[in-house]
Coordinates of C-alpha atoms and ligand atoms in Angstrom, one line a residue:
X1 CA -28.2 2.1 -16.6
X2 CA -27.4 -1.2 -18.6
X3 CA -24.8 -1.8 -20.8
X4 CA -26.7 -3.9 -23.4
X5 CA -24.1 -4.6 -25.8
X6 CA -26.8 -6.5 -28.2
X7 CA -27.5 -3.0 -29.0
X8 CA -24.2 -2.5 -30.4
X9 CA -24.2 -5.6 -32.9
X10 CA -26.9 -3.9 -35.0
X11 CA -25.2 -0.7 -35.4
X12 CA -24.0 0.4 -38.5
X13 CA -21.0 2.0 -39.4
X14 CA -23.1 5.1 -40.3
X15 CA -24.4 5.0 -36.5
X16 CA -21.0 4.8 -35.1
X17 CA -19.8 7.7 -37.5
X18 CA -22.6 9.9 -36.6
X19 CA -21.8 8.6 -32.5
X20 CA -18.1 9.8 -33.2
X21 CA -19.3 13.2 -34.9
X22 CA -20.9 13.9 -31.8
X23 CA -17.9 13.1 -29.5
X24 CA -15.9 14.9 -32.0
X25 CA -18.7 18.0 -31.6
X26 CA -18.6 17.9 -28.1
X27 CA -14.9 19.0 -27.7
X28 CA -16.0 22.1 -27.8
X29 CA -19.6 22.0 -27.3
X30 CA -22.1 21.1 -24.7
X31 CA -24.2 20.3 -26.4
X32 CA -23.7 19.9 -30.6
X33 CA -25.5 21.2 -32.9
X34 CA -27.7 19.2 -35.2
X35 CA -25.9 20.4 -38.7
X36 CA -22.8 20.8 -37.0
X37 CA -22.8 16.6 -36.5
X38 CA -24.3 16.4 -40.2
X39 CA -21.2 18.4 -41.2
X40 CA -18.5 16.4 -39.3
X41 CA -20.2 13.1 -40.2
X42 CA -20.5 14.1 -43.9
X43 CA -22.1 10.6 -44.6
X44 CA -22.0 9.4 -48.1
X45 CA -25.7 9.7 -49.1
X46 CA -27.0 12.0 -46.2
X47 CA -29.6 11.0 -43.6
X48 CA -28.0 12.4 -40.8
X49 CA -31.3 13.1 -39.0
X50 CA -32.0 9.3 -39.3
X51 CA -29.3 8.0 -37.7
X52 CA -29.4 10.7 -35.1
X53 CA -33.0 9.4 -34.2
X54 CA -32.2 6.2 -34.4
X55 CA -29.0 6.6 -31.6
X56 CA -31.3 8.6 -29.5
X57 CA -33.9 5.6 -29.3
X58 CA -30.8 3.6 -28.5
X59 CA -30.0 6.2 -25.5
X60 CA -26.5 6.8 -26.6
X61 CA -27.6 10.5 -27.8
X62 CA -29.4 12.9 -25.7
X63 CA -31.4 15.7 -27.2
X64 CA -31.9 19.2 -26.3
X65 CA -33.5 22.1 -27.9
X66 CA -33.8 24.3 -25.0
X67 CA -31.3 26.8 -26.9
X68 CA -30.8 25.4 -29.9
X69 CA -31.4 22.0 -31.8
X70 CA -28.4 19.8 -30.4
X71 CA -27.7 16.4 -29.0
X72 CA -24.9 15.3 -26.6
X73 CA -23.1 11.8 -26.0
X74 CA -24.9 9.7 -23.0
X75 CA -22.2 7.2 -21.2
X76 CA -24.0 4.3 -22.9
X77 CA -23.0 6.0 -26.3
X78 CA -19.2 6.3 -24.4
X79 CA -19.3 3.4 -23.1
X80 CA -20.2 1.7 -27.2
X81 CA -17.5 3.8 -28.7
X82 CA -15.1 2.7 -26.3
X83 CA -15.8 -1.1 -26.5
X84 CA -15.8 -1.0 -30.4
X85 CA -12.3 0.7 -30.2
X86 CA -11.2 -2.2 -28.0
X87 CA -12.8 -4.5 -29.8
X88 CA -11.5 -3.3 -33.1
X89 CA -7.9 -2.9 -31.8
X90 CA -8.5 -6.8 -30.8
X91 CA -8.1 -6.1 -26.9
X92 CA -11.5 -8.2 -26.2
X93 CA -14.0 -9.9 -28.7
X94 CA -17.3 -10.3 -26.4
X95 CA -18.3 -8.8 -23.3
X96 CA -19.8 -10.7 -19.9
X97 CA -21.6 -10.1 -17.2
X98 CA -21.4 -7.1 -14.7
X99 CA -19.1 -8.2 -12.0
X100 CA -18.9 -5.2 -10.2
X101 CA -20.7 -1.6 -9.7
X102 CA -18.4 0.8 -7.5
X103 CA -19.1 4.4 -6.7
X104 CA -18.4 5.7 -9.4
X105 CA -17.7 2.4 -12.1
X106 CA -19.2 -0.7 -13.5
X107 CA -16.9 -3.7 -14.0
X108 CA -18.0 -6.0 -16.3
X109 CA -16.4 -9.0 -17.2
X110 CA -15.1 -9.3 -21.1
X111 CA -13.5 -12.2 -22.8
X112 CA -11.1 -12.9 -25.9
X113 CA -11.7 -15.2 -28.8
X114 CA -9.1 -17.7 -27.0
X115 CA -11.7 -17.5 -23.6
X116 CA -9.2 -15.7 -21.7
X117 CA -11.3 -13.6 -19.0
X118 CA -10.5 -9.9 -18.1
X119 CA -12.2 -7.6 -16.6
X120 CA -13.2 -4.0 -18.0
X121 CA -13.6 -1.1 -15.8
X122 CA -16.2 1.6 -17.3
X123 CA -15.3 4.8 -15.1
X124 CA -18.6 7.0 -14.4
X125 CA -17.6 10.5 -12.9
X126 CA -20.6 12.0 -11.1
X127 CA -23.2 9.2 -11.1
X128 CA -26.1 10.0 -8.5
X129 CA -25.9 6.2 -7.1
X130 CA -23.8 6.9 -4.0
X131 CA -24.5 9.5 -1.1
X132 CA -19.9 9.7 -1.7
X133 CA -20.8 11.4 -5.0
X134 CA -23.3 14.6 -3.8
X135 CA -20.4 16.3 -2.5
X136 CA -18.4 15.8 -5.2
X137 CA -21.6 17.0 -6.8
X138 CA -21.9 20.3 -5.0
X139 CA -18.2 21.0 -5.2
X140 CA -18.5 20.9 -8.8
X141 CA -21.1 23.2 -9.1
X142 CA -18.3 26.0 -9.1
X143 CA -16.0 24.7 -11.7
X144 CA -18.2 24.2 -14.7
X145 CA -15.5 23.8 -17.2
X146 CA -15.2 20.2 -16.3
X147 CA -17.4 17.8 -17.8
X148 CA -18.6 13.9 -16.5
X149 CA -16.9 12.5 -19.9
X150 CA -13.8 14.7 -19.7
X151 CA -13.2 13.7 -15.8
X152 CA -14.0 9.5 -16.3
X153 CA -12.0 9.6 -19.3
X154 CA -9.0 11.3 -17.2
X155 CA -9.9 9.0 -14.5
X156 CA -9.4 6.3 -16.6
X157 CA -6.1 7.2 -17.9
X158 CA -4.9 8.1 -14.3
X159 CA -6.1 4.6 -12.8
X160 CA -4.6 2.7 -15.9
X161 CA -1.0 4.6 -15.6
X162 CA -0.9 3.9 -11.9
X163 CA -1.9 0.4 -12.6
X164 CA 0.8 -0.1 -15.4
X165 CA 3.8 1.6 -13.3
X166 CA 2.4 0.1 -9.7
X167 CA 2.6 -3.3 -11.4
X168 CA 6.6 -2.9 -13.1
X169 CA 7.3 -1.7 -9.3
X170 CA 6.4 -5.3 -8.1
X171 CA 2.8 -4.1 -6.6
X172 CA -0.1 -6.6 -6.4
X173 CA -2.3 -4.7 -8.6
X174 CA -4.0 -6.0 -11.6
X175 CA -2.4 -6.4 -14.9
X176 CA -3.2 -3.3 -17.0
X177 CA -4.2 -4.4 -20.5
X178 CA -5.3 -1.1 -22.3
X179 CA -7.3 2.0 -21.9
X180 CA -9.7 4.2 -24.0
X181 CA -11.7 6.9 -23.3
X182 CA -13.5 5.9 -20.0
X183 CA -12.7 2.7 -20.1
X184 CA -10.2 0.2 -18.7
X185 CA -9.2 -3.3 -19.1
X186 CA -6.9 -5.3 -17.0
X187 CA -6.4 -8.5 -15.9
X188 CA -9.6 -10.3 -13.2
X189 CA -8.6 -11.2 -10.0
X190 CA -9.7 -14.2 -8.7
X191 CA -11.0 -13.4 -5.1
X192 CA -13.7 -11.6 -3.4
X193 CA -13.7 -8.1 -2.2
X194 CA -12.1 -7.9 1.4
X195 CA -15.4 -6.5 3.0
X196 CA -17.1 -10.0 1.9
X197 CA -14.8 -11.7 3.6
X198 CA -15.7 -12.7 7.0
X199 CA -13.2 -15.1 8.1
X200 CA -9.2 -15.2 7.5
X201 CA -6.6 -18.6 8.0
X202 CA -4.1 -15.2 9.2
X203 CA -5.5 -12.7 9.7
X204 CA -2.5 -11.0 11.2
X205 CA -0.5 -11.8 8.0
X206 CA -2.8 -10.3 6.0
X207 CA -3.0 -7.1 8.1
X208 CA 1.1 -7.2 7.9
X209 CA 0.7 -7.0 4.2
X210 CA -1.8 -4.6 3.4
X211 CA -0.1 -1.9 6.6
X212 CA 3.0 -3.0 4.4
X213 CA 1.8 -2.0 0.7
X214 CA 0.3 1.5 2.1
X215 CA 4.1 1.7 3.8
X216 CA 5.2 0.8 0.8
X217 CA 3.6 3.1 -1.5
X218 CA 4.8 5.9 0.7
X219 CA 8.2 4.9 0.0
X220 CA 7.6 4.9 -3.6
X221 CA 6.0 8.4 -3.5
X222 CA 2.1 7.5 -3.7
X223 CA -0.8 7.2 -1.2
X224 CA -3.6 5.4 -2.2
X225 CA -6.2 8.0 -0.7
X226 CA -9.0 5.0 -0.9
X227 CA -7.4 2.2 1.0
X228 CA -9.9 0.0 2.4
X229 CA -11.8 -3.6 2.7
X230 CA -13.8 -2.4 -0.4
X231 CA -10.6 -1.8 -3.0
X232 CA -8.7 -5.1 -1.7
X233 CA -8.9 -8.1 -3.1
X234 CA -8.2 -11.5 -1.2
X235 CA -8.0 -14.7 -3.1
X236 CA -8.5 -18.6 -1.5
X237 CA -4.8 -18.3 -0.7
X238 CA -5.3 -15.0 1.1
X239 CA -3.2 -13.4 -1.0
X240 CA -3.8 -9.6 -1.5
X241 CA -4.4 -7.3 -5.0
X242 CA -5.0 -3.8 -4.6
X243 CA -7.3 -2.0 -6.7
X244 CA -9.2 1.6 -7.6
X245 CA -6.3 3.6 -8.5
X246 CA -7.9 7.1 -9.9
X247 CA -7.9 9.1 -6.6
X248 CA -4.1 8.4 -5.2
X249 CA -2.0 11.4 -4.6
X250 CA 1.8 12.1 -4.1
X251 CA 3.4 11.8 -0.9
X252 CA 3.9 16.0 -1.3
X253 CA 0.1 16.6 -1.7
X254 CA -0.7 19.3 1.1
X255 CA -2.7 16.7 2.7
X256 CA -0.6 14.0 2.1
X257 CA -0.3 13.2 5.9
X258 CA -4.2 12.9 6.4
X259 CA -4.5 10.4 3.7
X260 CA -1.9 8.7 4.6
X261 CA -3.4 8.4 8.2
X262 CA -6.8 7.4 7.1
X263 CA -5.5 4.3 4.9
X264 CA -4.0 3.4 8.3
X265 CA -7.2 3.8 10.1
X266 CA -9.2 2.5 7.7
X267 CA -7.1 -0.6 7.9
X268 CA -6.8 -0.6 11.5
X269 CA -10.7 -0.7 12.1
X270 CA -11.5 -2.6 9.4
X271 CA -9.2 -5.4 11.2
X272 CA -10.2 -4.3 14.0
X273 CA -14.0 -4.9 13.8
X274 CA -13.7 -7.9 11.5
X275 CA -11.2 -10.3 12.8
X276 CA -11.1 -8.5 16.5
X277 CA -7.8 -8.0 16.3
X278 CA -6.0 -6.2 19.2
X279 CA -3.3 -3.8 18.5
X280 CA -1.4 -2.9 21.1
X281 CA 1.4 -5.9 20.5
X282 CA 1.5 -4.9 17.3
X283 CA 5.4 -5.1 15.4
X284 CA 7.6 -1.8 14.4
X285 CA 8.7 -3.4 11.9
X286 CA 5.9 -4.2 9.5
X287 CA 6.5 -6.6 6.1
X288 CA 10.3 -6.0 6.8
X289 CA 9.8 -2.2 6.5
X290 CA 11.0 -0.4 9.6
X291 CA 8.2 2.2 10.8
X292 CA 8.0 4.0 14.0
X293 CA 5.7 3.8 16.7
X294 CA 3.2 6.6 17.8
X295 CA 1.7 5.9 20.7
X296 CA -0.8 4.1 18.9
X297 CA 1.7 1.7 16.8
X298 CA -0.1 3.0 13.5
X299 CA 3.2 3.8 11.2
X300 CA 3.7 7.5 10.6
X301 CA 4.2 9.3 8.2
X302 CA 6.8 11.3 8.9
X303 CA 9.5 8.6 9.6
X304 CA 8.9 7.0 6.6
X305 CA 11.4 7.9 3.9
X306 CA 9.8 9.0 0.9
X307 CA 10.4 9.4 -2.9
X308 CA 8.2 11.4 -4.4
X309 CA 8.2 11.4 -8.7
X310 CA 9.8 7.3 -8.0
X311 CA 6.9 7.0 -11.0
X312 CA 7.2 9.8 -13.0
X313 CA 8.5 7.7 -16.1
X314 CA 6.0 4.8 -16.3
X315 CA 3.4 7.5 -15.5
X316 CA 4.2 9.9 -18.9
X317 CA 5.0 6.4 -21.0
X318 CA 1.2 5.4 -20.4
X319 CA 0.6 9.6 -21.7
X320 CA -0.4 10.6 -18.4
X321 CA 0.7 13.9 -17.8
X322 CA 1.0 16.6 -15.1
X323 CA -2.3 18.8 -16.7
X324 CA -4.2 15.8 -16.3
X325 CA -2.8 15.2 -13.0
X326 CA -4.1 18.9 -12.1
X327 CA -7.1 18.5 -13.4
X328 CA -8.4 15.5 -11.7
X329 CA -6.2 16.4 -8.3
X330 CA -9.0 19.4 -8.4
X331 CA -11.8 17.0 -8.4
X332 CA -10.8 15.1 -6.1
X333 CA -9.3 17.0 -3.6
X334 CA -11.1 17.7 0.3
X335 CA -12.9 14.6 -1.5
X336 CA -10.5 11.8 -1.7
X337 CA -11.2 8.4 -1.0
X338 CA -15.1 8.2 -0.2
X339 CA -16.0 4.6 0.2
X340 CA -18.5 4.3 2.6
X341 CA -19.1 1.5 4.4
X342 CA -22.7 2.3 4.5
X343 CA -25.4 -0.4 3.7
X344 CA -26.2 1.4 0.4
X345 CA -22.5 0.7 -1.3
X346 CA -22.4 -3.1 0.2
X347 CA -26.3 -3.8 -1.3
X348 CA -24.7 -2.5 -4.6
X349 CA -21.4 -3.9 -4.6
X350 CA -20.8 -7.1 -7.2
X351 CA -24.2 -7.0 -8.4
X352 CA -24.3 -9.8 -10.5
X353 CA -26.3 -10.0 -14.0
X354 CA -25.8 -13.5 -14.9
X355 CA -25.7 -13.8 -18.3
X356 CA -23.2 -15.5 -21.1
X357 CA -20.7 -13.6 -23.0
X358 CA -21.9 -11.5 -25.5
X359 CA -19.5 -11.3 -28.3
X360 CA -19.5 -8.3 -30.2
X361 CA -18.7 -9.1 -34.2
X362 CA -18.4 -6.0 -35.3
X363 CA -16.6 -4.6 -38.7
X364 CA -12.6 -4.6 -37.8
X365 CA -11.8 -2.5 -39.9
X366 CA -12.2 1.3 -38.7
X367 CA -14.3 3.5 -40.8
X368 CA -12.9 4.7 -43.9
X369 CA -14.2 8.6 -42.9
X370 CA -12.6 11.7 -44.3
X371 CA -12.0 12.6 -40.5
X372 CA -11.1 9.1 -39.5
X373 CA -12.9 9.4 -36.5
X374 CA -11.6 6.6 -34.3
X375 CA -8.5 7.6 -34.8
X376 CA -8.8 10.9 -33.8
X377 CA -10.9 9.2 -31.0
X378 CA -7.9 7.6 -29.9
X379 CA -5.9 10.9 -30.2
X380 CA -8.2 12.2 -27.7
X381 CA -7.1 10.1 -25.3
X382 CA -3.9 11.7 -25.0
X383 CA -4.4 15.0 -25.6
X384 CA -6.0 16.8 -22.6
X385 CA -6.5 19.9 -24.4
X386 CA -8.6 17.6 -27.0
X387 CA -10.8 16.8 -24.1
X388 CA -14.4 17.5 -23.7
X389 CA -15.8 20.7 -22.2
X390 CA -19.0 22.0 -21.0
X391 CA -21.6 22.3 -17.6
X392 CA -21.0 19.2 -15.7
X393 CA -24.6 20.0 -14.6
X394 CA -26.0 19.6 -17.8
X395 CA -24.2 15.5 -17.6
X396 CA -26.3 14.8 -15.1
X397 CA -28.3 11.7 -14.9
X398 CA -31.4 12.8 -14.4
X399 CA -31.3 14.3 -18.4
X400 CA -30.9 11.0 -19.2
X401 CA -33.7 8.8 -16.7
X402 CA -36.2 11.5 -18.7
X403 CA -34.5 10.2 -22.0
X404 CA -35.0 7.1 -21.0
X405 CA -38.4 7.4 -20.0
X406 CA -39.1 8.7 -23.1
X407 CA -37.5 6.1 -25.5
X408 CA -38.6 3.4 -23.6
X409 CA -41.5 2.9 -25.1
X410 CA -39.8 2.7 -28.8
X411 CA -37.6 0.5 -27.5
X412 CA -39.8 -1.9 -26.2
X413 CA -40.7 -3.5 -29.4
X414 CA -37.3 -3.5 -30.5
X415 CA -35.4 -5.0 -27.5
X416 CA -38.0 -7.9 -27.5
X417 CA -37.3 -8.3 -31.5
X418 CA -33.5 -8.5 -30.6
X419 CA -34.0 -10.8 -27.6
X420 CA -36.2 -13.0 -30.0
X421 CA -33.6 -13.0 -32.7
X422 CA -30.8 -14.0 -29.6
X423 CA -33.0 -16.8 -28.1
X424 CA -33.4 -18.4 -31.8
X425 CA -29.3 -18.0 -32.3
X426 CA -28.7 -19.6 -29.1
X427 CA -31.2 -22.3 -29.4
X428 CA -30.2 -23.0 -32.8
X429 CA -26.1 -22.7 -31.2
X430 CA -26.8 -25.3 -28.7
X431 CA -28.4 -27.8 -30.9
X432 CA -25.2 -27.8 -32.5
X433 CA -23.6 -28.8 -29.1
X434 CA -23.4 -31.2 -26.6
X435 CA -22.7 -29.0 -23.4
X436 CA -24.6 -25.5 -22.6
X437 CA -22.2 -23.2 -21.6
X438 CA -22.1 -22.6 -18.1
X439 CA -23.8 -19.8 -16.2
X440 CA -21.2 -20.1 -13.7
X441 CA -18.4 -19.6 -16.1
X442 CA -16.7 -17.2 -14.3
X443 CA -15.4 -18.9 -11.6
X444 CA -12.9 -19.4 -13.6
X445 CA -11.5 -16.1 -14.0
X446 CA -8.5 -15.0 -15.2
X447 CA -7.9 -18.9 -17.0
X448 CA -7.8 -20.4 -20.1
X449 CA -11.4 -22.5 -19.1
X450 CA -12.7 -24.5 -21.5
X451 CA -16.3 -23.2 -20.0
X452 CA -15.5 -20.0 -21.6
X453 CA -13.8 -21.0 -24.8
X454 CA -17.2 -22.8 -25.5
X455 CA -19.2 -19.6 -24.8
X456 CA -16.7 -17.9 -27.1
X457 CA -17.6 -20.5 -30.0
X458 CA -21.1 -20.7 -29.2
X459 CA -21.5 -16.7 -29.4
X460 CA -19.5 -16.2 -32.5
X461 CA -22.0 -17.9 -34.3
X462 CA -23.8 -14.4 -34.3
Ligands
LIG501 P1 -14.8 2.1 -7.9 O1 -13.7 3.0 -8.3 O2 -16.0 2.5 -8.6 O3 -14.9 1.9 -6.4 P2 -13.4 -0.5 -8.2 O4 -12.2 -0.5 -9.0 O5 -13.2 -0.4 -6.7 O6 -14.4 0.7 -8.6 O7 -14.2 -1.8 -8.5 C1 -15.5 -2.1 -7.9 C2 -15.7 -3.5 -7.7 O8 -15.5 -4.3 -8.9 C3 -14.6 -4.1 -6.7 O9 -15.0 -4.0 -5.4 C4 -14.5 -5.5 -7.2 O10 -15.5 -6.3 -6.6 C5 -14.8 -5.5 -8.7 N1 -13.5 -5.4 -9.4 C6 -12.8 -4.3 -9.8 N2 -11.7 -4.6 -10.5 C7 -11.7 -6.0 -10.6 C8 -10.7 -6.9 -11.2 N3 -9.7 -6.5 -11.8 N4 -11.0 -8.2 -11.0 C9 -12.1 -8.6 -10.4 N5 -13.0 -7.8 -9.8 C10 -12.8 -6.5 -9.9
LIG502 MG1 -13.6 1.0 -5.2

């Protein structure tokens, strides 16, 4: 699916009232009813129906009159309610190219009006791409009060709470910016994926650190559950971030030890394979933390001396709480940390899209509604209870490959209208300037660049 955010400058604040109607609908619906969205979007002078057909040639609405005349949110409608909250709440003014596509994410890369580059994580519970996610698939076909949007929405939260306390513990991990919905936004990281990597100055360094962070995390009560080449990030300097934070568990998880024993492994083969590293000289005493030896010098578990709860109080300050800690343990658990190392997840990871920044100028202000919608929105993301229900089933993706089938051909003319209009704006922006932004902008990530902060100007000219 593409995020194609030119969609979203041509929304009106009708559309996005009608959007949040639905979302609003869908907290206790599967799928909404048509007059039930016409009620909660009470729109000034009707034409409910319009808009509805108008978001559904968009593919941010699905329909379904198999019981009853209804419509349910798709993630692209998510993911445009999402980025207009940040937007509107001035987190990020125009968003980049994909950077990333994980199991169950895309990472895009999103930029404020100063051309400061962060990235923005769009979680995607249950997408069909990876083998990882059938089981999940199957396992959820016996719990069908949980729904796709609920579960990457909790996901989200979880991953930016861990983030946010992981980082005031002195963790590499990103910086967490902000969250909504599905969707988070931290600081990039400038470096590669450790699975592209396929030569290291120290290699044995390296594997010191990362042995010591998992160590680490055990001492601080967490295991990472998903600790391998694919969630590590090495920079020129070989310095290490850890990322893909939704799946960790506490050190008193039933299963705690098995997890705990497969980041090892993981790390241990990984280094292993890649850098043919031996281990039998390997030290006790790994980054200055002292760990026992089994007979295989990985460091166990059970000599390690753990605090569990160490981050119970960042973790409720960011409004994640124990219920959502339930709920998403259940999803993920006999199922934690799946990243295969299969051909299928390396063709797909960092997909690149290379494209400028599109920046989103949208109306700041937030709809003046009777129900202020993106408020209550916002409510929603801390209020589990407020969260969305319904057949996980009936989320799937193929629902919305038929919808798009379907809409493609109304959407034909109109994407190549708006790519016309975008190509005139553009041309008629860089007659204006001497340099063309640069398609490689992103190498510098994370700075200040003046690449970027001429893409910015160039963009807001929309
Ligand atoms: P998933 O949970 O779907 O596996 P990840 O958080 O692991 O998603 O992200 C997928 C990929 O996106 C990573 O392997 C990495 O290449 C890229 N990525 C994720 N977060 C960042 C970030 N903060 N900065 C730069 N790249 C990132
Ligand atoms: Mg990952």
């Amino acid at each position: 699916m593409k995020l194609d955010v030119d969609v979203l400058r041509y929304l009106s604040k009708d559309d996005f009232r009608v959007l949040t109607a639905v979302e609003m609908g869908m907290r206790n619906h599967e799928i909404v009813p048509s007059d039930l969205i016409d009620r909660i979007a009470s729109l000034k002078h009707g034409g409910t129906y319009k808009v509805l057909k108008n978001l559904l040639k968009h593919k941010l609405l699905h329909h379904d009159s198999s019981k009853y005349d209804g419509f349910r949110l798709t993630y692209l409608g998510y993911d445009f309610l999402a980025i207009k909250t940040m937007v509107n709440r001035g987190v990020f003014t125009a968003v980049g190219r994909q950077i990333g596509v994980g199991k169950e994410s895309d990472i895009f890369e999103v930029a404020r009006e100063d051309g400061t580059v962060m990235a923005m994580k769009l979680h995607r519970l249950g997408r069909t791409s990876f083998r990882a996610v059938k089981s999940k698939r199957d396992y959820l076909r016996h719990r069908s009060s949980y729904n796709w949007l609920y579960l990457s929405r909790l996901a989200a939260l979880k991953e930016f709470a861990f983030m946010k306390a992981l980082e005031e513990h002195g963790f590499p991990v990103p910086n967490a910016v902000d969250c909504n919905r599905h969707c988070v936004v931290m600081s990039l990281i400038q470096g590669y994926p450790l699975v592209q990597v396929k030569q290291l100055q120290n290699p044995e360094t390296v594997f010191d650190t990362i042995i010591g962070l998992i160590v680490r995390l055990a001492e601080h009560g967490l295991i990472h559950c998903d600790f391998n080449e694919f969630n590590i990030m090495i920079d020129d300097d070989e310095k290490v971030t850890m990322i893909d934070f939704p799946q960790m568990v506490s050190v008193s998880h039933r299963n705690a030890q098995m997890y705990f024993d497969r980041d090892i492994e993981c790390i241990f083969k990984f280094f292993g394979k890649r850098f043919n590293m031996s281990f039998e000289e390997q030290s006790d005493d790994i980054d200055g933390s002292e760990v026992d030896e089994d007979e295989s010098s990985r460091p166990s578990f059970s000599s390690i001396t753990k605090t569990a709860g160490f981050l119970d109080k960042e973790l409720a300050a960011s409004g994640f709480t124990r219920k959502d800690q339930d709920d998403i343990e259940k999803f993920i658990e006999g199922d934690a940390g799946d990243d295969v190392s299969d051909d299928e997840h390396e063709s797909g990871l960092c997909q690149t899209n290379i494209k400028g920044f599109d920046s989103l100028h949208l109306d700041q202000k937030e709809p003046t509604s009777s129900c202020n919608e993106e408020e209550q929105g916002d409510e929603n993301q801390h209020s589990p209870e407020a969260g969305l229900t319904g057949n996980p089933e009936s989320q799937n993706s193929s629902n919305e490959e038929e919808d798009n089938q379907n809409a493609d051909e109304n959407d034909a003319e109109l994407m190549k209208s708006l790519a016309k209009q975008r190509r005139r704006t553009m041309a008629a922006a860089r007659r204006g300037r001497k340099s063309v932004a640069s398609r490689n902008s992103y190498k510098d990530k994370g700075g200040k660049s003046s690449n970027n902060s001429k893409i910015q100007k160039q963009l807001s000219s929309w």
